[in-house]
Short mmCIF file of C-alpha atoms and ligand atoms in Angstrom, two decimals:
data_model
loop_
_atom_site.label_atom_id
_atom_site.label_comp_id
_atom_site.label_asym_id
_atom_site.label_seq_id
_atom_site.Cartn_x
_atom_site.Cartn_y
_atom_site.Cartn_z
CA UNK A 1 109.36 130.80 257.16
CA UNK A 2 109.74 130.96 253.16
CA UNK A 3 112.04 128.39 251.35
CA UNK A 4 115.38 127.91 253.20
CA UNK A 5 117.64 128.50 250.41
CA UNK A 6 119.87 127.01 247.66
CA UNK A 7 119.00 123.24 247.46
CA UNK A 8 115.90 123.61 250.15
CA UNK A 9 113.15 124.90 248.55
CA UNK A 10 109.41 123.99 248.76
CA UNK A 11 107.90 120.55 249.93
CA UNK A 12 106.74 118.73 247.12
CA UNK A 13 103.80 117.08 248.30
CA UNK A 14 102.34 113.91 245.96
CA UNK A 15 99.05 112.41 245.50
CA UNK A 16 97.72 110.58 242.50
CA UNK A 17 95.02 108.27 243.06
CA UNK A 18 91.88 108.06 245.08
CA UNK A 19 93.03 106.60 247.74
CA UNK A 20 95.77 109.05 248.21
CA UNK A 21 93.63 112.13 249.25
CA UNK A 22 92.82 111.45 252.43
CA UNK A 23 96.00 110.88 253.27
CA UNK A 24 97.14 114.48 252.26
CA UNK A 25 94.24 116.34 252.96
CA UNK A 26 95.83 116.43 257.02
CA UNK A 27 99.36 116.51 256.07
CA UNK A 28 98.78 119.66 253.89
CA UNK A 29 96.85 121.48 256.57
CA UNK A 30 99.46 120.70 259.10
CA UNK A 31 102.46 121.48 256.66
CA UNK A 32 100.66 125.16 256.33
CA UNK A 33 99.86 125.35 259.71
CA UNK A 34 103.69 124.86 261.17
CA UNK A 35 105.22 127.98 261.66
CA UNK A 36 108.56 126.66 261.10
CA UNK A 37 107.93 123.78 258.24
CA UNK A 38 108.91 125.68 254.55
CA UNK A 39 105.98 126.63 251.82
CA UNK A 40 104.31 123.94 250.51
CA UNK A 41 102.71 122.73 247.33
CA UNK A 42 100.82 119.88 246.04
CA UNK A 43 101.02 118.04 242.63
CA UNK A 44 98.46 115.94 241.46
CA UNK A 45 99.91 113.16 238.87
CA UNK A 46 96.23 112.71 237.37
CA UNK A 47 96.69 109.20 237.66
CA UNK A 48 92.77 109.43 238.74
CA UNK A 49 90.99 112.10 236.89
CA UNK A 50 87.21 111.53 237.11
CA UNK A 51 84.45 113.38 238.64
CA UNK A 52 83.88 110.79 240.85
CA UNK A 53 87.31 109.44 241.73
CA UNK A 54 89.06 112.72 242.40
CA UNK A 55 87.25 116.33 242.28
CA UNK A 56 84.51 114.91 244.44
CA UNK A 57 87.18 113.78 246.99
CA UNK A 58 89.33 116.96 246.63
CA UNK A 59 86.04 119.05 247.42
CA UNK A 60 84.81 116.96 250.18
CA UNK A 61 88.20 116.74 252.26
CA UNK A 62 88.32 120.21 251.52
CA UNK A 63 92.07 119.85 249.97
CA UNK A 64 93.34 122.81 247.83
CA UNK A 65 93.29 122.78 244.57
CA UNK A 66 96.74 121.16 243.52
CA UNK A 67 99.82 123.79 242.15
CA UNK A 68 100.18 121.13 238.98
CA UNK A 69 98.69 118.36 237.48
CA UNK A 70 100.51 115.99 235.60
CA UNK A 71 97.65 114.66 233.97
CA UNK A 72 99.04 111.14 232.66
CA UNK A 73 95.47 109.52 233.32
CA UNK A 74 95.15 105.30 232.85
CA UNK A 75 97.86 102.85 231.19
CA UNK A 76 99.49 100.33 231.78
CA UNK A 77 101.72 99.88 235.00
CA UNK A 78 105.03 100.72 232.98
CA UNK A 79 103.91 103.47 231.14
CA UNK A 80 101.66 105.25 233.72
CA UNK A 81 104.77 105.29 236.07
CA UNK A 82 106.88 106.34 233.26
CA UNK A 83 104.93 108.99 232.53
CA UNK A 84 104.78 110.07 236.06
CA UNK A 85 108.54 110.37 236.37
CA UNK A 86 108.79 111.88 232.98
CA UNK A 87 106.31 114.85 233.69
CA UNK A 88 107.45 115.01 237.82
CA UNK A 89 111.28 115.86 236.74
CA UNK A 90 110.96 119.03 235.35
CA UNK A 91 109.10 120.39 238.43
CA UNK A 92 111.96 118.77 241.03
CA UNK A 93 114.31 120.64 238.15
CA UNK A 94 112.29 124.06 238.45
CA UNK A 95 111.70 124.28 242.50
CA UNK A 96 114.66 122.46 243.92
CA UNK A 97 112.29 121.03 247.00
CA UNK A 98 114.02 120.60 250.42
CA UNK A 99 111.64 117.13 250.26
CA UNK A 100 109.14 115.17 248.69
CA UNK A 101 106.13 113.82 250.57
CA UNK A 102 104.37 110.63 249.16
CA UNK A 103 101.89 108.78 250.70
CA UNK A 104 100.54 105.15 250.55
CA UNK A 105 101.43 102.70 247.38
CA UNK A 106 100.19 103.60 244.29
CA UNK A 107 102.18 103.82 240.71
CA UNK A 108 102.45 107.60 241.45
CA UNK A 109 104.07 106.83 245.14
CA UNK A 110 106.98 104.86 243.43
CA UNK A 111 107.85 107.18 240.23
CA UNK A 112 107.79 110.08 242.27
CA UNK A 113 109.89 108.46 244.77
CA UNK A 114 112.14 107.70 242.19
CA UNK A 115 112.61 110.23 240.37
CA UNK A 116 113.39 112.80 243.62
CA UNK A 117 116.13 110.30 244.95
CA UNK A 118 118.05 110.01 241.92
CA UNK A 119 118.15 114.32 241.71
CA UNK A 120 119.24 113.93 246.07
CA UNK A 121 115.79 115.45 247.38
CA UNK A 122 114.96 113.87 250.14
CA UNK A 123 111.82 111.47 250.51
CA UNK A 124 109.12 110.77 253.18
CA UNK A 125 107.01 108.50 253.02
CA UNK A 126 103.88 108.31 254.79
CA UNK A 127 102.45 104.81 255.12
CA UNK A 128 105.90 103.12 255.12
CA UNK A 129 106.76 99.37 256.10
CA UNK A 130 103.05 97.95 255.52
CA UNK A 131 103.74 94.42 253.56
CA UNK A 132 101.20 91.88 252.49
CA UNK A 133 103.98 89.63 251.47
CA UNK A 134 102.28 89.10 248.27
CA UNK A 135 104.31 90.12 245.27
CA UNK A 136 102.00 89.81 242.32
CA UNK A 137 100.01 92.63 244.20
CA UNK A 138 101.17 95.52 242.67
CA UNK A 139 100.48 97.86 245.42
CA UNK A 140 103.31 95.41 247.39
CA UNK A 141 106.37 96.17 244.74
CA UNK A 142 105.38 99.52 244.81
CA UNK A 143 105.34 99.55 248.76
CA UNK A 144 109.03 97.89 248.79
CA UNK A 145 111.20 100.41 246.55
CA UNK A 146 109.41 103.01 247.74
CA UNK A 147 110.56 102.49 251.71
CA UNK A 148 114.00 101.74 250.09
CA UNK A 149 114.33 105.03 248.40
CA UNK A 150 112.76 106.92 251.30
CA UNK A 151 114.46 109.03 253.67
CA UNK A 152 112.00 109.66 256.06
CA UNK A 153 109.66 106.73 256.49
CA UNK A 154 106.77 107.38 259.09
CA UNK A 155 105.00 104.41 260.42
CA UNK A 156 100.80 103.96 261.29
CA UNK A 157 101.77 100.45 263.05
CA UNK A 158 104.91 99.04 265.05
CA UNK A 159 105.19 95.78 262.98
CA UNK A 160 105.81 97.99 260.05
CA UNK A 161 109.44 98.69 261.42
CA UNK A 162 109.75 95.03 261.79
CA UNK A 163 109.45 94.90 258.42
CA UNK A 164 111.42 97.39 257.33
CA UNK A 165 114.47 96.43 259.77
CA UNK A 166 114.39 92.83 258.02
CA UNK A 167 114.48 94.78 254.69
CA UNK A 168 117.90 96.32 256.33
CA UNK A 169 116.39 99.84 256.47
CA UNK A 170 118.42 101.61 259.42
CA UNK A 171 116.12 102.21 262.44
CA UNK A 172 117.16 105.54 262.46
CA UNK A 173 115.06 106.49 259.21
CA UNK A 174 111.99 105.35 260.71
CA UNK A 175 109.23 107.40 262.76
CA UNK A 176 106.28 105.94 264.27
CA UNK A 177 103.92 108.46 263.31
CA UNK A 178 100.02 107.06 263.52
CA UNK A 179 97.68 106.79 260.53
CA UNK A 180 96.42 109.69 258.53
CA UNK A 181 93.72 108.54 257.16
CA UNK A 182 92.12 108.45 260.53
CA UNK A 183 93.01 112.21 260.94
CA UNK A 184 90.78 112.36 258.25
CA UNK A 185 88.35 110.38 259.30
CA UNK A 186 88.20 111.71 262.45
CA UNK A 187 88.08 115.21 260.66
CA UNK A 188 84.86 114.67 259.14
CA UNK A 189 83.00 112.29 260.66
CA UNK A 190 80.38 114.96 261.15
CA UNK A 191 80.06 115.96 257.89
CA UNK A 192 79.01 112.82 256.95
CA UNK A 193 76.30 112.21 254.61
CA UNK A 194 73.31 109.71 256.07
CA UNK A 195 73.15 106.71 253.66
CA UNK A 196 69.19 107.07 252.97
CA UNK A 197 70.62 110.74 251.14
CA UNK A 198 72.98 109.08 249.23
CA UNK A 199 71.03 106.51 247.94
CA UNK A 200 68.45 108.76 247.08
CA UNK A 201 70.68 111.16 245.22
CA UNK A 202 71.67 108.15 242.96
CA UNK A 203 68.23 107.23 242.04
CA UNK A 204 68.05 103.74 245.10
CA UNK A 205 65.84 102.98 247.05
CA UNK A 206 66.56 104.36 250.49
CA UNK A 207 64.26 102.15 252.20
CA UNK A 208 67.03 99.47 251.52
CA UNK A 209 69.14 101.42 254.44
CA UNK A 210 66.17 101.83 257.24
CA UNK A 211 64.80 98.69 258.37
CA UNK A 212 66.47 96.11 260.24
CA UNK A 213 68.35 94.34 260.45
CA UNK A 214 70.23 97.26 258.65
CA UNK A 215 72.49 96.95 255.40
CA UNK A 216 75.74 95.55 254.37
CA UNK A 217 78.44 97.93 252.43
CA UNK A 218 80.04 96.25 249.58
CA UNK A 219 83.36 97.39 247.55
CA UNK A 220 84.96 95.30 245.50
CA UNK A 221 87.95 96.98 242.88
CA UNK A 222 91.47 94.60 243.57
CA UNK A 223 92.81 92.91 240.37
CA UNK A 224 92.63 89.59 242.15
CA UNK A 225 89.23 90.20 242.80
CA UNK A 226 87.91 91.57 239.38
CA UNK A 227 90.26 91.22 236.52
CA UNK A 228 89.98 87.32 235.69
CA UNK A 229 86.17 86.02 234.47
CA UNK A 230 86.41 83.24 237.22
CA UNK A 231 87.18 85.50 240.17
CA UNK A 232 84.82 88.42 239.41
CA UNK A 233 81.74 85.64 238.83
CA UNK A 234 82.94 84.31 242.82
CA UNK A 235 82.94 87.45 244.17
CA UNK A 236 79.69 88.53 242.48
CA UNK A 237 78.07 85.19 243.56
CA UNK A 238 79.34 85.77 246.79
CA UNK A 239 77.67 89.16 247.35
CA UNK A 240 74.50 87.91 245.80
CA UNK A 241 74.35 85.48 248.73
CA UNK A 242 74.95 88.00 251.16
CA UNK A 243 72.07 90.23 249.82
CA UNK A 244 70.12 87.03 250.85
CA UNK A 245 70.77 88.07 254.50
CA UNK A 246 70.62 91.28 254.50
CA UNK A 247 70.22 94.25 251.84
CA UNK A 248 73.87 95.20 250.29
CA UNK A 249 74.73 99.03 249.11
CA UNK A 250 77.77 98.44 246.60
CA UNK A 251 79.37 101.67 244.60
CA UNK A 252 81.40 100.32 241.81
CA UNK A 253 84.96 101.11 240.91
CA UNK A 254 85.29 102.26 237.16
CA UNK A 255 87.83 98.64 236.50
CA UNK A 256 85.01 96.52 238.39
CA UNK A 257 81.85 98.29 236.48
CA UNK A 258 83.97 97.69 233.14
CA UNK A 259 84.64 93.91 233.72
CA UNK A 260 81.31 93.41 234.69
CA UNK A 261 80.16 94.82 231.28
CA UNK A 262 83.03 93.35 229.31
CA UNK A 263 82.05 89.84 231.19
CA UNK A 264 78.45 90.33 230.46
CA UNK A 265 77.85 89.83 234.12
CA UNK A 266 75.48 92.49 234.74
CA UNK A 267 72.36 89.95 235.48
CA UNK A 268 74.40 89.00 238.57
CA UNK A 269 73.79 91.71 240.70
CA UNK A 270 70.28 93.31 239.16
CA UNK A 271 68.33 92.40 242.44
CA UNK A 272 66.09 94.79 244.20
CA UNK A 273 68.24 93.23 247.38
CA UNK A 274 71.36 95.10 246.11
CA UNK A 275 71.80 99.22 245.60
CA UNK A 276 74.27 99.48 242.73
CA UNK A 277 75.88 102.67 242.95
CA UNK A 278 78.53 104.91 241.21
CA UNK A 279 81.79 105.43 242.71
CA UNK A 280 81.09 107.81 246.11
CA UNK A 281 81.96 110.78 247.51
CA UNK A 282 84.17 110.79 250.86
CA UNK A 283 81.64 111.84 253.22
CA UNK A 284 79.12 109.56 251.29
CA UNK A 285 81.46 106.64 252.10
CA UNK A 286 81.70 107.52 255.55
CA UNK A 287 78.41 107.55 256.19
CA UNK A 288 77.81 104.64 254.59
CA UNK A 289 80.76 102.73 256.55
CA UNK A 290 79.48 104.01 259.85
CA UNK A 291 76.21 102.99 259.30
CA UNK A 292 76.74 99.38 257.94
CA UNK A 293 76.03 96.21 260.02
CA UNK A 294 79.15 94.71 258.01
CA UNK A 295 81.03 96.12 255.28
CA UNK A 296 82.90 93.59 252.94
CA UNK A 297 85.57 94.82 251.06
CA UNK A 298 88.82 94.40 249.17
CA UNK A 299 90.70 97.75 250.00
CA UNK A 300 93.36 98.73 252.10
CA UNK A 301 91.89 101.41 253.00
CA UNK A 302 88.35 100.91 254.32
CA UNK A 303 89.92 98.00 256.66
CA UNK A 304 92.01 100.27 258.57
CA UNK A 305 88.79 102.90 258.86
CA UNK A 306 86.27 100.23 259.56
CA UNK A 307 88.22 99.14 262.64
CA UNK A 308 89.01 103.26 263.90
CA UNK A 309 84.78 103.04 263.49
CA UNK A 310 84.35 99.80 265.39
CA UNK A 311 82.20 98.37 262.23
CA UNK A 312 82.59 94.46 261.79
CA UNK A 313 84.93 94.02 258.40
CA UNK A 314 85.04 90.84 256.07
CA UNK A 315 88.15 91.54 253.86
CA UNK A 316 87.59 89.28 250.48
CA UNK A 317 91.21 88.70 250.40
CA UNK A 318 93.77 86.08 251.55
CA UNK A 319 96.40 88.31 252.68
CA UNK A 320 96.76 92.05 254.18
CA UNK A 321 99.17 94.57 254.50
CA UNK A 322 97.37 96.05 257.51
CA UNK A 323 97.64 93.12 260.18
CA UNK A 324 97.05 95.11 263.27
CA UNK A 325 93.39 95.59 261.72
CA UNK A 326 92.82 91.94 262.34
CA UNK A 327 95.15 91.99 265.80
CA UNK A 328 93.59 94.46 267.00
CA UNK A 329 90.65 95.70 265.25
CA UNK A 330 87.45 94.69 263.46
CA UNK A 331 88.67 93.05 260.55
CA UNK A 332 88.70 89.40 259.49
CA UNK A 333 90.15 88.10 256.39
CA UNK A 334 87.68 85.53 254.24
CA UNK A 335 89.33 85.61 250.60
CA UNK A 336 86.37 84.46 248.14
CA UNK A 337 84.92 81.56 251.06
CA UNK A 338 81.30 81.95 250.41
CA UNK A 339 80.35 79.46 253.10
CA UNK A 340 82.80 81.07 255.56
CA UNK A 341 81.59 84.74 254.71
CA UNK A 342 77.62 83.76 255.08
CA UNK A 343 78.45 82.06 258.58
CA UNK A 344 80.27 85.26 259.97
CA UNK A 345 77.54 87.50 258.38
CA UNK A 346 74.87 85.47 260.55
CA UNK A 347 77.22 85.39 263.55
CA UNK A 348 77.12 89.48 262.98
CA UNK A 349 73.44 89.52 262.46
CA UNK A 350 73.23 87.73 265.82
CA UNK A 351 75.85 89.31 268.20
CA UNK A 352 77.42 92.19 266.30
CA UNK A 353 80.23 90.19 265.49
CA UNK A 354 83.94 90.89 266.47
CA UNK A 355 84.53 93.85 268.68
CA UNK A 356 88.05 95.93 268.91
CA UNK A 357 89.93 98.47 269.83
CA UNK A 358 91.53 101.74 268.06
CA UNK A 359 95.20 100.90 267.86
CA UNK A 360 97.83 103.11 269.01
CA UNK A 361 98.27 106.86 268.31
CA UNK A 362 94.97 106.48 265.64
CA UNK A 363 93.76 109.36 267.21
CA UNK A 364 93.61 112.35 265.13
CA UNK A 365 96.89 113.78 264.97
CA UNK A 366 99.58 111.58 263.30
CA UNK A 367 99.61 114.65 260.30
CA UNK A 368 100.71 117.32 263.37
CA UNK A 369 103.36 114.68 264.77
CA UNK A 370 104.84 114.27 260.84
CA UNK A 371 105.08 118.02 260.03
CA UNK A 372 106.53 118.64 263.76
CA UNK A 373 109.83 115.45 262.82
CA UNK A 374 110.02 116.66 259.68
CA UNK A 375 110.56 120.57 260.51
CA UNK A 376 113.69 118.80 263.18
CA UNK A 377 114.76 116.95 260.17
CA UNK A 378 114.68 119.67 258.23
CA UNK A 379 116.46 122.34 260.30
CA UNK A 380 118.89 119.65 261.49
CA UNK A 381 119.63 118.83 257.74
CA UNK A 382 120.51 122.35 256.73
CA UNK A 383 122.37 123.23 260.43
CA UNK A 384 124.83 120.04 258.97
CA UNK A 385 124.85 121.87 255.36
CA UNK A 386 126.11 125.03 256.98
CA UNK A 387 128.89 123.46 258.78
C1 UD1 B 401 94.78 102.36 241.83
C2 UD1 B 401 95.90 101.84 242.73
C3 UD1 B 401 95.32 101.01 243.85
C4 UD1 B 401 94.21 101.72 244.58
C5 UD1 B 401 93.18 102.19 243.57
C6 UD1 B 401 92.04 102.94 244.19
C7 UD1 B 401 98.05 101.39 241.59
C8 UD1 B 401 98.94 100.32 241.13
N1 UD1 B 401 96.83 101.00 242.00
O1 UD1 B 401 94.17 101.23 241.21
O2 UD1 B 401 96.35 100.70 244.77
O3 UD1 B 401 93.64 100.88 245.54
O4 UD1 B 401 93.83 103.05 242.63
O5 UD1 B 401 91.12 103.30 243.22
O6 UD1 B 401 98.44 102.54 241.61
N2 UD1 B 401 89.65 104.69 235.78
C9 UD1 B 401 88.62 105.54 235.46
N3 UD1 B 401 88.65 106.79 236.01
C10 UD1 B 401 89.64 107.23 236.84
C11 UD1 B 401 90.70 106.34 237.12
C12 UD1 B 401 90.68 105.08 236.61
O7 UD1 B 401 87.71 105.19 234.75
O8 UD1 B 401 89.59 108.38 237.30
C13 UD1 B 401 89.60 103.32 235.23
C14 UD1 B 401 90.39 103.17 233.96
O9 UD1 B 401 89.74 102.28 233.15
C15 UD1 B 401 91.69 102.54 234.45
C16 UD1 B 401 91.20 101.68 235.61
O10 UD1 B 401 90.13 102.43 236.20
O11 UD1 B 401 92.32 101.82 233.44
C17 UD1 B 401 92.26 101.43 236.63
O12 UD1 B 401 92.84 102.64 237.07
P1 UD1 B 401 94.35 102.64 237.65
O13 UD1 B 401 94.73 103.98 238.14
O14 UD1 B 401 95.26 101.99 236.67
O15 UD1 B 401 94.28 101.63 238.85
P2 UD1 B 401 93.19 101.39 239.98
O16 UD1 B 401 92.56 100.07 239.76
O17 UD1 B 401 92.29 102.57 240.16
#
């Protein structure tokens, strides 16, 4: 079906930062799969805009080239949003969507959000009612008005509509949908590349990867975790005592390979124990993940697809937005506790560490269950304009 008329044309569907493609790469395919679901297009905000942090990512999860970019690139957290809403208006002004899809909780998640309620286009978002119930992250504020502005706000665990309920979001606009990113996942687990070819192609030594007791998978890219001197020399230390256990493989984040640099803390992690690389592809990543005997990190992300992959996870933070990952899953939160981290690396080493299960409806298809509601939703929305 084309665009259903005056008021209902295409879905608008957002992405703007890394960790945001993964997320839409499934939704897209199943919005142009769905015979009765309207055209629809993606917009990129450029929010991320390097090689490495977005075309690689578009190519790999084979994601179509987006209908505009916005290209606002880095500043700070006001003016990158307010450039987002600035540049996103005229194209809400120009197509008249029947919705607007965001996904996760980056800046571009909130301005877009924002900008489509105030104009009455409808908003789902995918990702909703996740809450670390820490406010100075930034992700968290953006996570908050985003689910209030949202019409539509699909789920990937059941505590999230606890949340949202004691936010006093109506149950009604709230969809249990399953997670995305493990569509994705899922998607291309195949395709993914073996670590001893990725560390190769960036000039490592594989041999780092093949001999046991295997290798550890580092990121490390959270403001708490990088921005302040103090913090980024902990974590760093931290790592470096890992790497006394067992080899670590660590791509860098552009904000974490610039404080390093502006912190003159490169010395830290020059060991021949530890594979510095550049930010990675997505099937890179995977392969890396699914090979690791432990993967410490500080992202949202790689927690939820570490436990889908059954890998033990140390999460260097004290909080996380993603509880079922410890609940359920593989994941076990350890802040910056060097002692505690080297204990349940050992404790890995020896047994394989904590074992879990793939939570509920992580299985591959939440993307076809959202683009099946939201074609109801739809339909019912302009049956009730017509009357
Ligand atoms: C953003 C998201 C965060 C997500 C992360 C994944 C917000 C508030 N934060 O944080 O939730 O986990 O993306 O990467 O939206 N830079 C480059 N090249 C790029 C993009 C960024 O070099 O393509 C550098 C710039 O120096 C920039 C810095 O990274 O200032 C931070 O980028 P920014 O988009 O502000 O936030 P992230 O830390 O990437």
């Amino acid at each position: 079906m084309g665009d259903i008329g005056a008021g209902f044309g295409p879905i608008l569907c957002v992405v703007g930062a890394r960790p945001n493609y993964m997320k839409m790469a499934p939704l897209i395919r199943a919005f142009r799969a769905h015979a009765r679901l309207p055209r629809s297009m993606l917009v990129h905000t450029g929010q991320h805009y390097d090689v490495s942090m977005n075309d690689r990512l578009f190519s790999d999860l084979r994601l179509p080239p987006p209908d505009h970019n916005l290209e606002v690139g880095s500043a700070t957290h006001a003016v990158q949003t307010a450039e987002v809403m600035k540049r996103f208006e005229p194209l809400v002004d120009e197509y008249d969507p029947c919705c607007v899809v965001v996904v996760g909780d980056v800046n571009s998640t909130i301005a877009c959000s924002l900008v489509s309620v105030k104009k009455g286009v409808p908003v789902a978002h995918v990702e909703a009612g996740l809450r670390s119930f820490d406010r100075s992250m930034p992700e968290e504020i953006n996570r908050i008005v985003t689910d209030q502005l949202s019409d539509l706000l699909y789920t990937t665990e059941r505590t999230a509509a606890d949340n949202l309920r004691r936010e006093g979001i109506e149950d009604r606009r709230v969809h249990f949908a399953g997670n995305v990113m493990i569509d994705s996942l899922r998607m291309n687990l195949e395709r993914a590349v073996a670590p001893t070819d990725t560390l190769a192609r960036a000039g490592a030594d594989p041999s780092l990867v093949t001999s046991p007791p295997g290798f550890a998978l580092a990121t490390l890219h959270r403001p708490s975790n990088v921005d302040a001197p103090e913090a980024l020399l902990e974590a760093l230390t931290l790592l470096r005592d890992v790497s006394d256990r067992l080899p670590l493989v660590c791509p860098l984040h552009p904000r974490t390979q610039g404080n390093i640099r502006r912190f003159g803390m490169e010395s830290l992690a020059a060991t021949p124990r530890i594979a510095i690389l550049p930010p990675q592809g997505y099937l890179e990543t995977l392969g890396l993940m699914a090979n690791a005997a432990v993967v410490l990190t500080d992202s949202g992300g790689i927690q939820e697809e570490t436990t889908a992959l059954g890998v033990p996870c140390l999460t260097l933070r004290e909080n996380t937005e993603r509880p079922i990952t410890i609940a359920q899953g593989t994941n076990t939160l350890v802040g910056r506790d060097r002692a505690l981290v080297v204990r349940l690396v050992d404790q890995i080493l020896a047994s394989g560490g904590k074992r879990g299960r793939v939570p509920e409806l992580w299985d591959g298809h939440a993307a076809e269950r959202i683009a099946d509601h939201l074609s109801h939703w739809l339909e019912r929305r302009v049956a009730l304009a017509g009357t």
